[in-house]
PDB file of C-alpha atoms in Angstrom:
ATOM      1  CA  UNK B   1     132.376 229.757 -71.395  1.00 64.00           C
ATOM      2  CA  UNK B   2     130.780 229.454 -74.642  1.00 70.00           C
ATOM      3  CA  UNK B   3     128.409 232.527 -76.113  1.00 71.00           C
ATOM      4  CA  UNK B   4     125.766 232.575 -78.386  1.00 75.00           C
ATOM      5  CA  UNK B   5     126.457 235.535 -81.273  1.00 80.00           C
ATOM      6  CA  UNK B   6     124.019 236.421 -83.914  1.00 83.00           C
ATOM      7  CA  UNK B   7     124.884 236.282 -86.937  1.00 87.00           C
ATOM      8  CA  UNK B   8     122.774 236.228 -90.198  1.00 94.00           C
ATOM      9  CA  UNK B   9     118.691 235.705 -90.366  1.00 95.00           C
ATOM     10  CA  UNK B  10     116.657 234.188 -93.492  1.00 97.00           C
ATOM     11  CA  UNK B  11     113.319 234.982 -93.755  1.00 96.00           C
ATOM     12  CA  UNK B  12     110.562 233.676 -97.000  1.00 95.00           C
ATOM     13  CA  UNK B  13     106.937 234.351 -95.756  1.00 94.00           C
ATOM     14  CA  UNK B  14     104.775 230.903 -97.697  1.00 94.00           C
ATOM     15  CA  UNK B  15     102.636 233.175 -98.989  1.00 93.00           C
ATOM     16  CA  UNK B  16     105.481 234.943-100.839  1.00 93.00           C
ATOM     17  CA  UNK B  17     106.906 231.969-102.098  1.00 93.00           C
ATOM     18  CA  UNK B  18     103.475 230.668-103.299  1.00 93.00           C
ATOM     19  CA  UNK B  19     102.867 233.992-105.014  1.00 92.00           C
ATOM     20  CA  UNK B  20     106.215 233.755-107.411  1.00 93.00           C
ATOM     21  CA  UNK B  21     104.709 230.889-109.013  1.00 91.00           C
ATOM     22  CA  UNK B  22     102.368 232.904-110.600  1.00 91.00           C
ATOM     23  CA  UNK B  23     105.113 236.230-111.356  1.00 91.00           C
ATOM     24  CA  UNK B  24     107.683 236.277-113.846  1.00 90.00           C
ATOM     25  CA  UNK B  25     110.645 234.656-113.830  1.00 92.00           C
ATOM     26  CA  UNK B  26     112.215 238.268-112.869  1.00 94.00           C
ATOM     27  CA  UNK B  27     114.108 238.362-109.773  1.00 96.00           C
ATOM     28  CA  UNK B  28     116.143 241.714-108.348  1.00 95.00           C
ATOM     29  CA  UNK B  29     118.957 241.252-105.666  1.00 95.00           C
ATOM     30  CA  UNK B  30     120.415 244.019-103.611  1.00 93.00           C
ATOM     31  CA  UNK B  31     121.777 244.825-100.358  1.00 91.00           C
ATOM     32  CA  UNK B  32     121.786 247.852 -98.170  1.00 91.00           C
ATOM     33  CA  UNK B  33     123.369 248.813 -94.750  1.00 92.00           C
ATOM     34  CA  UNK B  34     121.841 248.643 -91.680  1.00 92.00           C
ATOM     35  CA  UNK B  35     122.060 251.613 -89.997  1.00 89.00           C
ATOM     36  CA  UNK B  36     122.867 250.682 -86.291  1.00 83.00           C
ATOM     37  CA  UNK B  37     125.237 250.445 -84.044  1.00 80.00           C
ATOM     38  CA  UNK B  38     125.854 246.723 -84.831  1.00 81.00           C
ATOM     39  CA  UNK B  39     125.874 247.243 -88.679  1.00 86.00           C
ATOM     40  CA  UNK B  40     125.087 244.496 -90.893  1.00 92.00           C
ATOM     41  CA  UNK B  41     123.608 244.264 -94.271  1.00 94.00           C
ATOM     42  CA  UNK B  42     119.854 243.336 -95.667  1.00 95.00           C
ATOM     43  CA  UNK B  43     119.666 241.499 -98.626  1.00 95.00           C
ATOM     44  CA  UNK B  44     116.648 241.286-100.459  1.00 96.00           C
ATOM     45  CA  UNK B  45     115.072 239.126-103.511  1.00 96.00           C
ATOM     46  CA  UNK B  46     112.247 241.412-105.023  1.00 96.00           C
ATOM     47  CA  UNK B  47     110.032 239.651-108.019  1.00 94.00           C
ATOM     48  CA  UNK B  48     107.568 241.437-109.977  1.00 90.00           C
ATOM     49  CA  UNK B  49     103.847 240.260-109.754  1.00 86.00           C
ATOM     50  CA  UNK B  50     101.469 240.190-112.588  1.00 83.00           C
ATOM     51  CA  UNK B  51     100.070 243.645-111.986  1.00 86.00           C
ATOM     52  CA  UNK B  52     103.829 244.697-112.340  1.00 85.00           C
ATOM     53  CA  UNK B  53     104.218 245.485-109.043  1.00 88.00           C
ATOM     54  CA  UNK B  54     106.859 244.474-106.278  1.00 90.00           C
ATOM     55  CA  UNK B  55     106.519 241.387-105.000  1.00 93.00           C
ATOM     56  CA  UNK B  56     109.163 240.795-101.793  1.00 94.00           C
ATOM     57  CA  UNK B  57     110.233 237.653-101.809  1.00 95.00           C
ATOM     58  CA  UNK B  58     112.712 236.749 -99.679  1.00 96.00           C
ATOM     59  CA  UNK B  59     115.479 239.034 -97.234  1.00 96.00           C
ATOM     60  CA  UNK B  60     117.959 237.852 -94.626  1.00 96.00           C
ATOM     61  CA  UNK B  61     120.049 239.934 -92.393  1.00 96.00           C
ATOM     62  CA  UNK B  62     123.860 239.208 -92.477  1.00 95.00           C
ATOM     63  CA  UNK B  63     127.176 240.324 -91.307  1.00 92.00           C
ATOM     64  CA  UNK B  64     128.171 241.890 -95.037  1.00 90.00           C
ATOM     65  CA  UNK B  65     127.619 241.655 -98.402  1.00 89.00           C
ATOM     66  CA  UNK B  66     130.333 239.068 -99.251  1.00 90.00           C
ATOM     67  CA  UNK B  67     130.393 235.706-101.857  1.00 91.00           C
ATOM     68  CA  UNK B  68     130.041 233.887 -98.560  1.00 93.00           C
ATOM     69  CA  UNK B  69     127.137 235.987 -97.339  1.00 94.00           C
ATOM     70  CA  UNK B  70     125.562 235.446-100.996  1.00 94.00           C
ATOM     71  CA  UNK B  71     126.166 232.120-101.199  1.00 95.00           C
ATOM     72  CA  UNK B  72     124.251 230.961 -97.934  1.00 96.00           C
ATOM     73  CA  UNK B  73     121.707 233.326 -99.317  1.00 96.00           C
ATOM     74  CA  UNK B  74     121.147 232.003-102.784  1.00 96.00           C
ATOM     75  CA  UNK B  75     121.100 228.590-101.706  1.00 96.00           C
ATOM     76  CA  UNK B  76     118.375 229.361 -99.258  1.00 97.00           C
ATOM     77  CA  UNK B  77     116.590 231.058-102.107  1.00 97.00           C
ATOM     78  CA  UNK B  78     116.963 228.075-103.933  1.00 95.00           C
ATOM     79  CA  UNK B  79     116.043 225.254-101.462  1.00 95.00           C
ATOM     80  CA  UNK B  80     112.565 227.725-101.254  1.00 95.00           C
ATOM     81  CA  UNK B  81     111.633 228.521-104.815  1.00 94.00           C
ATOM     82  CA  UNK B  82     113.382 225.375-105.834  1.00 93.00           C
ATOM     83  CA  UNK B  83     116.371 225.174-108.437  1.00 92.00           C
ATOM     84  CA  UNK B  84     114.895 224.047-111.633  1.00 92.00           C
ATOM     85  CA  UNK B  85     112.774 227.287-111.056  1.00 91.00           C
ATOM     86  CA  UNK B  86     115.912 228.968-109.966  1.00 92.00           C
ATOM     87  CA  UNK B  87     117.861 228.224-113.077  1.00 92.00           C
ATOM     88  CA  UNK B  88     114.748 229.222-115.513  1.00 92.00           C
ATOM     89  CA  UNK B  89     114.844 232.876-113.608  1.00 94.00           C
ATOM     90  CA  UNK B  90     117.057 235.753-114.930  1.00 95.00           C
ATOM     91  CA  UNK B  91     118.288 237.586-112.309  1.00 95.00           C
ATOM     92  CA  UNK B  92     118.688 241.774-112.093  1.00 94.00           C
ATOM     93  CA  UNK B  93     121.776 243.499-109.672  1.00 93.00           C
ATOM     94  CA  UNK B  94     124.070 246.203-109.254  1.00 89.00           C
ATOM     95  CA  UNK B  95     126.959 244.273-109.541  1.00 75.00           C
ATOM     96  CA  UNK B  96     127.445 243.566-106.058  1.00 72.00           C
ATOM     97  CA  UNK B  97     130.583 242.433-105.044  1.00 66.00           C
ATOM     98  CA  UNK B  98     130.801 238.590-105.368  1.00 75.00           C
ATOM     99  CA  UNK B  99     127.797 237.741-106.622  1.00 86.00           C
ATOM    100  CA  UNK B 100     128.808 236.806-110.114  1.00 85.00           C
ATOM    101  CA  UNK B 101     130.804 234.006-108.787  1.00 89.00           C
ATOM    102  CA  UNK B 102     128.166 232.754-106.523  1.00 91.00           C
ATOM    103  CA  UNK B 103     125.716 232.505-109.603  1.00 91.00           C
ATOM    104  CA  UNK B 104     127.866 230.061-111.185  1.00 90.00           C
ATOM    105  CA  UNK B 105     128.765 227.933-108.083  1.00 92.00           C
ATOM    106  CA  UNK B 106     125.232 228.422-106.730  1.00 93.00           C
ATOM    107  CA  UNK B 107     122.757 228.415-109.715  1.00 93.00           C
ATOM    108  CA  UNK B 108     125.501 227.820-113.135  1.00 92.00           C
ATOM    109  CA  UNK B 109     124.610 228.880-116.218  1.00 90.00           C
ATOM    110  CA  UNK B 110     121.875 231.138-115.244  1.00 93.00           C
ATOM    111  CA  UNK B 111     120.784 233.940-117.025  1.00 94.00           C
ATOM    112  CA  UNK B 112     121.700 237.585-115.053  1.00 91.00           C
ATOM    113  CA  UNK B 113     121.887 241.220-115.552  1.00 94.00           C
ATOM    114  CA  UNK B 114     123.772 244.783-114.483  1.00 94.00           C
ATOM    115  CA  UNK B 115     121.293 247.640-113.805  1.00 95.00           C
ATOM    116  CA  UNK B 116     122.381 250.271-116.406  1.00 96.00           C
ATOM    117  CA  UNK B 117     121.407 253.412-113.699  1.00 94.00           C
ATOM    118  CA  UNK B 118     124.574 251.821-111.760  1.00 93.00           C
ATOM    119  CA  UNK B 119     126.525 250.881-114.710  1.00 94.00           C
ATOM    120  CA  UNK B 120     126.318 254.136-116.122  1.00 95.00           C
ATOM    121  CA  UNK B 121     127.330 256.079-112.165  1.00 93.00           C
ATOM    122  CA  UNK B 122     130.503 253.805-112.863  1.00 92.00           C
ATOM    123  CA  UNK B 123     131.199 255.298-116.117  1.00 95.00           C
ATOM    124  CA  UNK B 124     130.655 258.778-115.550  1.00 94.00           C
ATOM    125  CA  UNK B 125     133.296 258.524-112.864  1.00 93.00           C
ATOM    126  CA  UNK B 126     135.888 258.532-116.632  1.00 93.00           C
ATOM    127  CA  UNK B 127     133.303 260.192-118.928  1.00 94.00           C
ATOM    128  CA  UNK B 128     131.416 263.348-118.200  1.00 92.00           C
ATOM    129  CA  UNK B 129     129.079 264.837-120.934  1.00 93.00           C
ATOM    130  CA  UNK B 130     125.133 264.466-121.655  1.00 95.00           C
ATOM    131  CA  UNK B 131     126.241 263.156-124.994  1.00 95.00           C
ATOM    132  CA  UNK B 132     128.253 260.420-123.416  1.00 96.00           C
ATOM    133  CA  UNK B 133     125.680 259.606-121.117  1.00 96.00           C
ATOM    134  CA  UNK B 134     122.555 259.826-124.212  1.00 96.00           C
ATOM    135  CA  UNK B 135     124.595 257.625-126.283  1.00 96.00           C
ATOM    136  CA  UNK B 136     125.438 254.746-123.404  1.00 96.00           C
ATOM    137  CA  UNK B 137     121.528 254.505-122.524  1.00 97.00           C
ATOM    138  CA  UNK B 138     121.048 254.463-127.195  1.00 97.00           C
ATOM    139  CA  UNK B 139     123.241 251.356-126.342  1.00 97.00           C
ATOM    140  CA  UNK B 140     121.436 249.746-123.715  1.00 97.00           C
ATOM    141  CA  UNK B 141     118.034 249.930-125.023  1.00 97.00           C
ATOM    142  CA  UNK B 142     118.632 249.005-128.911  1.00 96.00           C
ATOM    143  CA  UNK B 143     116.561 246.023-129.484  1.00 94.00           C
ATOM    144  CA  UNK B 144     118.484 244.501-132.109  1.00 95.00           C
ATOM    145  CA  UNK B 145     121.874 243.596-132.616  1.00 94.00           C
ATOM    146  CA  UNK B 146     122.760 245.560-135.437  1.00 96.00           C
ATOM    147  CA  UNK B 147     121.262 248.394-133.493  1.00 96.00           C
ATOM    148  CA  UNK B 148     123.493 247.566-130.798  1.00 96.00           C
ATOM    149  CA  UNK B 149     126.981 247.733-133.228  1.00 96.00           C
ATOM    150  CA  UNK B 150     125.740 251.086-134.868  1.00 96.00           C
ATOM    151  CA  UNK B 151     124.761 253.037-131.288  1.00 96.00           C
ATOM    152  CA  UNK B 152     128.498 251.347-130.521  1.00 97.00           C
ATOM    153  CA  UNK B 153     130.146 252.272-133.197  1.00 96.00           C
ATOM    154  CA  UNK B 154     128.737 256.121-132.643  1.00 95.00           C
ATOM    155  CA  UNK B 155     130.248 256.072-129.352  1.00 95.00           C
ATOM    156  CA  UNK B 156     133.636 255.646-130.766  1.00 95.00           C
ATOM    157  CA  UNK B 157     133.709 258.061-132.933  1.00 94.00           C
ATOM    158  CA  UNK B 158     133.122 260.161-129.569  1.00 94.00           C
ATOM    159  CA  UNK B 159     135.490 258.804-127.283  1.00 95.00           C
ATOM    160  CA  UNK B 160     137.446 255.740-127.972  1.00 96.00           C
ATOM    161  CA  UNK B 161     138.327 255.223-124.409  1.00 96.00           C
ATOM    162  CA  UNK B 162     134.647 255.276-123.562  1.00 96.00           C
ATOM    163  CA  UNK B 163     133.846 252.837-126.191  1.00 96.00           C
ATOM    164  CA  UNK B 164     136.482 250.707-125.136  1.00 96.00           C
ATOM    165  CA  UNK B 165     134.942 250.969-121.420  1.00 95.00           C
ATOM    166  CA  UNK B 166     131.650 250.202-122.303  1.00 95.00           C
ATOM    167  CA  UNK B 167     132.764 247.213-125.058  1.00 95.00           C
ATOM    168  CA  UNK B 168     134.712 245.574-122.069  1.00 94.00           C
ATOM    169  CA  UNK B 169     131.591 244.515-120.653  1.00 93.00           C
ATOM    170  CA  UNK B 170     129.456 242.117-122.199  1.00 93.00           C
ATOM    171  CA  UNK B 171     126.276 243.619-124.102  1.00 95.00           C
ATOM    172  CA  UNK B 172     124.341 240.228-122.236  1.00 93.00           C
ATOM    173  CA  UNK B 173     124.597 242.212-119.045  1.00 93.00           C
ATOM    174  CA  UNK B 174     123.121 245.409-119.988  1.00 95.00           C
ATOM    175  CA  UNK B 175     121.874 245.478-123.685  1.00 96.00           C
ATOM    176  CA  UNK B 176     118.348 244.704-124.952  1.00 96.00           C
ATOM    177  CA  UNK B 177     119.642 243.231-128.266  1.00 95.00           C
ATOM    178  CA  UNK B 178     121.471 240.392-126.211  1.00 94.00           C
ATOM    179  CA  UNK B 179     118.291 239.961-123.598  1.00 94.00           C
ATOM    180  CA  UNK B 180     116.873 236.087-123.587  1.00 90.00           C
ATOM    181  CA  UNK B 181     113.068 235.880-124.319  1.00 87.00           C
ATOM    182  CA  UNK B 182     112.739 233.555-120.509  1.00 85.00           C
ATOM    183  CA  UNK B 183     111.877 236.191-118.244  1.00 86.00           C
ATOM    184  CA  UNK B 184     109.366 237.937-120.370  1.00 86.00           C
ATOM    185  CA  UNK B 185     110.872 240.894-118.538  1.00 89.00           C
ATOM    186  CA  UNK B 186     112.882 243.674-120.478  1.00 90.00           C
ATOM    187  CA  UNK B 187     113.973 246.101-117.754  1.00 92.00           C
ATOM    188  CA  UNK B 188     117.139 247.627-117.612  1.00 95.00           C
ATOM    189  CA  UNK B 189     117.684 248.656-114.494  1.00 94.00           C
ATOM    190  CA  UNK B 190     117.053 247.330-110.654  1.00 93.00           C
ATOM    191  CA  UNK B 191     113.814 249.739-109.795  1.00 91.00           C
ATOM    192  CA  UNK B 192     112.122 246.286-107.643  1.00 92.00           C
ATOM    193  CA  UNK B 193     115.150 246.427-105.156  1.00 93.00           C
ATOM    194  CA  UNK B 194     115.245 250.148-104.848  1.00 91.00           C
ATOM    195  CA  UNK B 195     111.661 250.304-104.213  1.00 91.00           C
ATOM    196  CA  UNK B 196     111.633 248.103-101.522  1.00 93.00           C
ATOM    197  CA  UNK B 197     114.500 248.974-100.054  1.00 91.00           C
ATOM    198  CA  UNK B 198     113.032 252.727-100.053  1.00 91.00           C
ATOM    199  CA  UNK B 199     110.534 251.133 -98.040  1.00 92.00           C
ATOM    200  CA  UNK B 200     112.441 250.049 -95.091  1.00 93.00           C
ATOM    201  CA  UNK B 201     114.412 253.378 -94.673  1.00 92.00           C
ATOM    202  CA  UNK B 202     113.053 253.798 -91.611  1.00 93.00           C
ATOM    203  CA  UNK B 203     113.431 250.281 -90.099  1.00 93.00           C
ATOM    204  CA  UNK B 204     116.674 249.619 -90.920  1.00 93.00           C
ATOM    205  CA  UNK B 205     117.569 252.643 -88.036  1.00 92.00           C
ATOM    206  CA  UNK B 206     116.401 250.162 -85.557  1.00 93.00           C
ATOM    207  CA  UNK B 207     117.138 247.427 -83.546  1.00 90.00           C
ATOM    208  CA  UNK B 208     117.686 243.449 -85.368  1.00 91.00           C
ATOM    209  CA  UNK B 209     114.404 242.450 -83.859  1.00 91.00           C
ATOM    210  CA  UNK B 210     112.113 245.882 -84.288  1.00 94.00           C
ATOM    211  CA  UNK B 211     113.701 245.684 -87.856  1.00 94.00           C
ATOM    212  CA  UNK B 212     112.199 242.484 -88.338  1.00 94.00           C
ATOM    213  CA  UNK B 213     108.521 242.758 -86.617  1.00 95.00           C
ATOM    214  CA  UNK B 214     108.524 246.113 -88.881  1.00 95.00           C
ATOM    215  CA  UNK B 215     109.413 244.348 -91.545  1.00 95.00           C
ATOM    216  CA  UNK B 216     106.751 241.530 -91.542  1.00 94.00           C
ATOM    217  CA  UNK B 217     103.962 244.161 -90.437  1.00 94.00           C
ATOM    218  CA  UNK B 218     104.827 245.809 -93.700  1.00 93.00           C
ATOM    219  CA  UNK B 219     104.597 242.008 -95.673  1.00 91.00           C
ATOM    220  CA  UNK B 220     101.877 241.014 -94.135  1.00 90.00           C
ATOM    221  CA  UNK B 221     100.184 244.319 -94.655  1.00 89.00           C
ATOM    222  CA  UNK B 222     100.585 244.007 -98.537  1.00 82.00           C
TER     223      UNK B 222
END
């Protein structure tokens, strides 16, 4: 006997889709748990509308947050909004596992960033100390590249070991001095995603389909 399982939803209201035309080309990705008996994941695409407010884009419900998961999810994202507007879009995250391989099978090349609120609860797991923690956010927001090197260079006459941390990763990630100019969009850390999620607290306690109805109430409502 053969059963039908559920597995993963996709869900981009027109209206939504229509609407990014006219946002920047600012996109935050994020998943969260679903807090149910059947677990699962949401993962959301949150854009930024002119009044600089959250614009939900897209969300799908899926099994985890895997490359696979992401990869059937970006692909949908980019069949909707279209991939020449895809690859023009810069795209925000906490570094979520394996989604920096599916940007470059999915959407190559394209232009992406680490929230530095995240990156930073990664590095005071090794480095403790407000000075520490001052001199990495110094880092992230110099504007220039020179900047950049001097803030750096501070930091390891501090602790070497943090510098060392913080140099492994590239300043394109997380550093205003290495942002492109595309996205007309200078944020440094994933607030869109957060928000939203924030938002659906309460829904993601219930059931697949009251999640969803809740969910599009709430869409439909803004």
């Amino acid at each position: 006997m053969n059963y039908c399982v559920f597995q993963r939803l996709y869900v981009c209201f027109d209206a939504c889709k229509k609407s990014f035309q006219y946002c920047r080309r600012f996109i935050g990705l994020d998943g969260c748990f679903l807090k149910t008996l059947q677990g699962g994941q949401l993962l959301t695409a949150v854009g930024r509308d002119p009044n600089d407010q959250i614009l939900p884009i897209v969300y799908a419900v899926v099994e985890a947050e895997t490359k696979d998961s992401w990869v059937w999810f970006l692909r949908h994202l980019s069949d909707d909004l279209g991939p020449h507007n895809l690859a023009k879009c810069t795209f925000m995250s906490d570094q979520q596992k394996g989604l920096l391989p599916t940007f470059e099978e999915v959407i190559p090349g394209v232009d992406n960033r680490f929230c530095v609120r995240h990156l930073y609860s990664n590095f005071r797991k090794k480095f403790l100390g407000l000075e520490l923690k001052n001199k990495l956010w110094r880092c992230a927001k110099a504007i220039h590249w020179q900047s950049w090197e001097k803030e750096m260079k501070s930091l390891r006459g501090l602790n070497d070991e943090a510098f060392r941390h913080l140099n492994g990763i590239p300043p394109r990630f997380w550093s205003r001095s290495r942002f492109t100019f595309l996205s007309k969009c200078d944020s440094l850390v994933n607030n869109m995603s957060e928000s939203f999620n924030a938002v659906l607290i309460e829904a993601r306690e219930k059931s697949i389909v009251t999640m969803l109805e809740d969910i599009k109430v709430y869409m439909m409502t803004r």
